[in-house]
JSON list of C-alpha atoms in Angstrom, two decimals:
[
{"chain": "Q", "resi": 1, "resn": "MET", "atom": "CA", "xyz": [-0.30, -0.08, 0.24]},
{"chain": "Q", "resi": 2, "resn": "LEU", "atom": "CA", "xyz": [2.43, 2.81, 1.08]},
{"chain": "Q", "resi": 3, "resn": "LEU", "atom": "CA", "xyz": [4.61, 1.65, -2.44]},
{"chain": "Q", "resi": 4, "resn": "LYS", "atom": "CA", "xyz": [1.53, 2.32, -4.20]},
{"chain": "Q", "resi": 5, "resn": "ILE", "atom": "CA", "xyz": [1.09, 5.68, -2.90]},
{"chain": "Q", "resi": 6, "resn": "VAL", "atom": "CA", "xyz": [4.99, 6.61, -3.26]},
{"chain": "Q", "resi": 7, "resn": "ARG", "atom": "CA", "xyz": [4.92, 5.61, -6.61]},
{"chain": "Q", "resi": 8, "resn": "GLU", "atom": "CA", "xyz": [1.54, 7.24, -7.31]},
{"chain": "Q", "resi": 9, "resn": "GLY", "atom": "CA", "xyz": [3.33, 10.14, -5.57]},
{"chain": "Q", "resi": 10, "resn": "LEU", "atom": "CA", "xyz": [6.44, 10.15, -7.88]},
{"chain": "Q", "resi": 11, "resn": "GLY", "atom": "CA", "xyz": [4.61, 9.53, -10.93]},
{"chain": "Q", "resi": 12, "resn": "ARG", "atom": "CA", "xyz": [2.81, 12.74, -10.79]},
{"chain": "Q", "resi": 13, "resn": "THR", "atom": "CA", "xyz": [5.21, 14.63, -9.71]},
{"chain": "Q", "resi": 14, "resn": "ILE", "atom": "CA", "xyz": [7.36, 13.33, -12.69]},
{"chain": "Q", "resi": 15, "resn": "ALA", "atom": "CA", "xyz": [3.80, 14.39, -14.97]},
{"chain": "Q", "resi": 16, "resn": "LEU", "atom": "CA", "xyz": [3.77, 18.21, -13.27]},
{"chain": "Q", "resi": 17, "resn": "GLY", "atom": "CA", "xyz": [7.12, 18.53, -14.29]},
{"chain": "Q", "resi": 18, "resn": "ASP", "atom": "CA", "xyz": [6.47, 17.00, -18.29]},
{"chain": "Q", "resi": 19, "resn": "VAL", "atom": "CA", "xyz": [3.48, 19.96, -17.87]},
{"chain": "Q", "resi": 20, "resn": "LEU", "atom": "CA", "xyz": [6.24, 22.75, -17.13]},
{"chain": "Q", "resi": 21, "resn": "THR", "atom": "CA", "xyz": [8.99, 21.25, -20.09]},
{"chain": "Q", "resi": 22, "resn": "ARG", "atom": "CA", "xyz": [7.49, 19.97, -22.64]},
{"chain": "Q", "resi": 23, "resn": "PRO", "atom": "CA", "xyz": [9.06, 20.84, -26.13]},
{"chain": "Q", "resi": 24, "resn": "ARG", "atom": "CA", "xyz": [7.72, 23.35, -28.45]},
{"chain": "Q", "resi": 25, "resn": "PRO", "atom": "CA", "xyz": [5.39, 21.05, -30.71]},
{"chain": "Q", "resi": 26, "resn": "VAL", "atom": "CA", "xyz": [6.88, 21.34, -34.49]},
{"chain": "Q", "resi": 27, "resn": "LYS", "atom": "CA", "xyz": [5.02, 23.59, -36.71]},
{"chain": "Q", "resi": 28, "resn": "ARG", "atom": "CA", "xyz": [3.13, 22.26, -40.22]},
{"chain": "Q", "resi": 29, "resn": "PRO", "atom": "CA", "xyz": [1.15, 24.44, -42.72]},
{"chain": "Q", "resi": 30, "resn": "PRO", "atom": "CA", "xyz": [-2.61, 23.95, -41.78]},
{"chain": "Q", "resi": 31, "resn": "GLU", "atom": "CA", "xyz": [-3.61, 21.76, -44.19]},
{"chain": "Q", "resi": 32, "resn": "GLU", "atom": "CA", "xyz": [-0.55, 19.31, -43.71]},
{"chain": "Q", "resi": 33, "resn": "GLN", "atom": "CA", "xyz": [-1.21, 19.33, -39.87]},
{"chain": "Q", "resi": 34, "resn": "ALA", "atom": "CA", "xyz": [-4.68, 18.62, -40.81]},
{"chain": "Q", "resi": 35, "resn": "ARG", "atom": "CA", "xyz": [-3.99, 15.16, -43.03]},
{"chain": "Q", "resi": 36, "resn": "VAL", "atom": "CA", "xyz": [-2.06, 14.55, -40.03]},
{"chain": "Q", "resi": 37, "resn": "ALA", "atom": "CA", "xyz": [-4.61, 14.44, -37.52]},
{"chain": "Q", "resi": 38, "resn": "LYS", "atom": "CA", "xyz": [-7.03, 13.25, -40.09]},
{"chain": "Q", "resi": 39, "resn": "GLU", "atom": "CA", "xyz": [-4.33, 10.29, -40.15]},
{"chain": "Q", "resi": 40, "resn": "VAL", "atom": "CA", "xyz": [-3.54, 9.76, -36.69]},
{"chain": "Q", "resi": 41, "resn": "GLN", "atom": "CA", "xyz": [-7.21, 9.20, -35.85]},
{"chain": "Q", "resi": 42, "resn": "SER", "atom": "CA", "xyz": [-6.30, 5.38, -36.52]},
{"chain": "Q", "resi": 43, "resn": "LEU", "atom": "CA", "xyz": [-3.73, 5.42, -33.86]},
{"chain": "Q", "resi": 44, "resn": "SER", "atom": "CA", "xyz": [-4.82, 5.17, -29.89]},
{"chain": "Q", "resi": 45, "resn": "LEU", "atom": "CA", "xyz": [-2.38, 5.09, -26.68]},
{"chain": "Q", "resi": 46, "resn": "TYR", "atom": "CA", "xyz": [-3.44, 2.67, -24.15]},
{"chain": "Q", "resi": 47, "resn": "GLN", "atom": "CA", "xyz": [-1.62, 4.38, -20.90]},
{"chain": "Q", "resi": 48, "resn": "PHE", "atom": "CA", "xyz": [-1.38, 5.55, -16.87]},
{"chain": "Q", "resi": 49, "resn": "TYR", "atom": "CA", "xyz": [-1.29, 9.00, -16.69]},
{"chain": "Q", "resi": 50, "resn": "ALA", "atom": "CA", "xyz": [1.46, 8.55, -13.62]},
{"chain": "Q", "resi": 51, "resn": "CYS", "atom": "CA", "xyz": [3.99, 6.48, -15.90]},
{"chain": "Q", "resi": 52, "resn": "PRO", "atom": "CA", "xyz": [6.74, 7.87, -16.79]},
{"chain": "Q", "resi": 53, "resn": "PHE", "atom": "CA", "xyz": [7.38, 5.78, -19.34]},
{"chain": "Q", "resi": 54, "resn": "CYS", "atom": "CA", "xyz": [3.92, 7.23, -20.81]},
{"chain": "Q", "resi": 55, "resn": "ILE", "atom": "CA", "xyz": [5.02, 10.84, -20.22]},
{"chain": "Q", "resi": 56, "resn": "LYS", "atom": "CA", "xyz": [7.89, 9.89, -22.49]},
{"chain": "Q", "resi": 57, "resn": "VAL", "atom": "CA", "xyz": [5.45, 9.17, -24.90]},
{"chain": "Q", "resi": 58, "resn": "ARG", "atom": "CA", "xyz": [3.22, 11.89, -24.53]},
{"chain": "Q", "resi": 59, "resn": "ARG", "atom": "CA", "xyz": [5.69, 13.62, -24.47]},
{"chain": "Q", "resi": 60, "resn": "ALA", "atom": "CA", "xyz": [6.82, 13.02, -28.28]},
{"chain": "Q", "resi": 61, "resn": "MET", "atom": "CA", "xyz": [2.94, 13.59, -29.08]},
{"chain": "Q", "resi": 62, "resn": "HIS", "atom": "CA", "xyz": [2.96, 16.52, -28.25]},
{"chain": "Q", "resi": 63, "resn": "ARG", "atom": "CA", "xyz": [6.59, 17.25, -29.99]},
{"chain": "Q", "resi": 64, "resn": "LEU", "atom": "CA", "xyz": [5.57, 16.09, -32.43]},
{"chain": "Q", "resi": 65, "resn": "ASN", "atom": "CA", "xyz": [2.42, 17.89, -32.88]},
{"chain": "Q", "resi": 66, "resn": "LEU", "atom": "CA", "xyz": [0.21, 14.34, -33.02]},
{"chain": "Q", "resi": 67, "resn": "PRO", "atom": "CA", "xyz": [-3.43, 14.79, -31.35]},
{"chain": "Q", "resi": 68, "resn": "ILE", "atom": "CA", "xyz": [-3.98, 10.46, -30.78]},
{"chain": "Q", "resi": 69, "resn": "GLU", "atom": "CA", "xyz": [-6.42, 9.81, -28.14]},
{"chain": "Q", "resi": 70, "resn": "THR", "atom": "CA", "xyz": [-5.22, 9.11, -25.07]},
{"chain": "Q", "resi": 71, "resn": "ARG", "atom": "CA", "xyz": [-7.00, 5.63, -23.37]},
{"chain": "Q", "resi": 72, "resn": "ASP", "atom": "CA", "xyz": [-5.74, 5.97, -19.29]},
{"chain": "Q", "resi": 73, "resn": "VAL", "atom": "CA", "xyz": [-6.55, 2.43, -18.58]},
{"chain": "Q", "resi": 74, "resn": "ASN", "atom": "CA", "xyz": [-6.07, 2.72, -14.72]},
{"chain": "Q", "resi": 75, "resn": "ARG", "atom": "CA", "xyz": [-9.60, 4.85, -15.23]},
{"chain": "Q", "resi": 76, "resn": "HIS", "atom": "CA", "xyz": [-11.48, 2.91, -17.50]},
{"chain": "Q", "resi": 77, "resn": "PRO", "atom": "CA", "xyz": [-11.70, -0.48, -17.18]},
{"chain": "Q", "resi": 78, "resn": "VAL", "atom": "CA", "xyz": [-13.40, -1.27, -20.44]},
{"chain": "Q", "resi": 79, "resn": "TYR", "atom": "CA", "xyz": [-9.93, 0.14, -22.12]},
{"chain": "Q", "resi": 80, "resn": "ARG", "atom": "CA", "xyz": [-8.10, -2.27, -19.21]},
{"chain": "Q", "resi": 81, "resn": "ALA", "atom": "CA", "xyz": [-10.12, -5.01, -20.75]},
{"chain": "Q", "resi": 82, "resn": "ASP", "atom": "CA", "xyz": [-9.06, -4.10, -24.49]},
{"chain": "Q", "resi": 83, "resn": "LEU", "atom": "CA", "xyz": [-6.12, -3.30, -23.37]},
{"chain": "Q", "resi": 84, "resn": "GLU", "atom": "CA", "xyz": [-5.75, -6.90, -21.88]},
{"chain": "Q", "resi": 85, "resn": "GLN", "atom": "CA", "xyz": [-7.59, -8.99, -24.21]},
{"chain": "Q", "resi": 86, "resn": "ASN", "atom": "CA", "xyz": [-6.12, -7.50, -27.52]},
{"chain": "Q", "resi": 87, "resn": "ALA", "atom": "CA", "xyz": [-2.86, -7.11, -26.37]},
{"chain": "Q", "resi": 88, "resn": "GLY", "atom": "CA", "xyz": [-1.96, -10.53, -24.04]},
{"chain": "Q", "resi": 89, "resn": "LYS", "atom": "CA", "xyz": [-1.12, -8.06, -21.07]},
{"chain": "Q", "resi": 90, "resn": "VAL", "atom": "CA", "xyz": [-2.10, -4.85, -19.19]},
{"chain": "Q", "resi": 91, "resn": "MET", "atom": "CA", "xyz": [1.01, -3.14, -20.45]},
{"chain": "Q", "resi": 92, "resn": "VAL", "atom": "CA", "xyz": [1.42, 0.21, -20.93]},
{"chain": "Q", "resi": 93, "resn": "PRO", "atom": "CA", "xyz": [2.27, 1.91, -22.86]},
{"chain": "Q", "resi": 94, "resn": "CYS", "atom": "CA", "xyz": [0.68, 0.34, -26.07]},
{"chain": "Q", "resi": 95, "resn": "LEU", "atom": "CA", "xyz": [0.10, 1.98, -29.48]},
{"chain": "Q", "resi": 96, "resn": "ARG", "atom": "CA", "xyz": [-2.88, 0.24, -31.28]},
{"chain": "Q", "resi": 97, "resn": "ILE", "atom": "CA", "xyz": [-2.23, 1.36, -35.02]},
{"chain": "Q", "resi": 98, "resn": "ASP", "atom": "CA", "xyz": [-6.29, 0.50, -36.52]},
{"chain": "Q", "resi": 99, "resn": "GLY", "atom": "CA", "xyz": [-5.79, -0.19, -40.08]},
{"chain": "Q", "resi": 100, "resn": "ASP", "atom": "CA", "xyz": [-7.57, -1.94, -43.00]},
{"chain": "Q", "resi": 101, "resn": "ASP", "atom": "CA", "xyz": [-5.88, -5.32, -42.40]},
{"chain": "Q", "resi": 102, "resn": "GLY", "atom": "CA", "xyz": [-7.05, -4.74, -37.95]},
{"chain": "Q", "resi": 103, "resn": "SER", "atom": "CA", "xyz": [-5.51, -3.43, -35.17]},
{"chain": "Q", "resi": 104, "resn": "GLN", "atom": "CA", "xyz": [-2.00, -3.52, -34.48]},
{"chain": "Q", "resi": 105, "resn": "TRP", "atom": "CA", "xyz": [-0.94, -3.12, -31.12]},
{"chain": "Q", "resi": 106, "resn": "MET", "atom": "CA", "xyz": [3.05, -1.85, -29.98]},
{"chain": "Q", "resi": 107, "resn": "LEU", "atom": "CA", "xyz": [3.86, -2.15, -26.97]},
{"chain": "Q", "resi": 108, "resn": "GLU", "atom": "CA", "xyz": [7.26, -0.39, -25.08]},
{"chain": "Q", "resi": 109, "resn": "SER", "atom": "CA", "xyz": [7.62, 3.27, -25.66]},
{"chain": "Q", "resi": 110, "resn": "GLY", "atom": "CA", "xyz": [11.11, 2.99, -27.49]},
{"chain": "Q", "resi": 111, "resn": "ASN", "atom": "CA", "xyz": [9.15, 1.32, -30.46]},
{"chain": "Q", "resi": 112, "resn": "ILE", "atom": "CA", "xyz": [6.69, 3.82, -30.21]},
{"chain": "Q", "resi": 113, "resn": "ILE", "atom": "CA", "xyz": [8.55, 6.96, -30.32]},
{"chain": "Q", "resi": 114, "resn": "ALA", "atom": "CA", "xyz": [10.52, 5.13, -33.41]},
{"chain": "Q", "resi": 115, "resn": "TYR", "atom": "CA", "xyz": [7.70, 4.29, -34.61]},
{"chain": "Q", "resi": 116, "resn": "LEU", "atom": "CA", "xyz": [5.73, 7.96, -34.39]},
{"chain": "Q", "resi": 117, "resn": "ASP", "atom": "CA", "xyz": [9.34, 9.71, -35.32]},
{"chain": "Q", "resi": 118, "resn": "LYS", "atom": "CA", "xyz": [10.13, 7.80, -38.56]},
{"chain": "Q", "resi": 119, "resn": "ARG", "atom": "CA", "xyz": [5.87, 8.30, -40.02]},
{"chain": "Q", "resi": 120, "resn": "TYR", "atom": "CA", "xyz": [5.61, 11.80, -38.73]},
{"chain": "Q", "resi": 121, "resn": "GLY", "atom": "CA", "xyz": [8.79, 13.00, -38.25]},
{"chain": "Q", "resi": 122, "resn": "SER", "atom": "CA", "xyz": [11.02, 16.04, -40.11]},
{"chain": "Q", "resi": 123, "resn": "ALA", "atom": "CA", "xyz": [12.61, 14.89, -42.72]}
]
């Protein structure tokens, strides 16, 4: 119980630090930003608010100016069940990528950030 309280407190402190030190988002022409916003509608990030690895991914999303839907699996049992059923375990962060041939579930913050950088980063 004490460990859970300490972990939550540290996570919230890290989350506050994130808000105060966020990098500036990339600037795109309005037409390109609209195209990117439409494209990322097929993505959703399953996460915990105070998880340091989730914060790392959200910072990358902010830096890349990607309005990806976030789904907090601690607060919404439906998201938690969806993650466990489809990714095989409750592990965050997890990026859900919906496509014509179904959904792909990407675990590990480093893999998610590399994917977003490659797909939406500036050349």
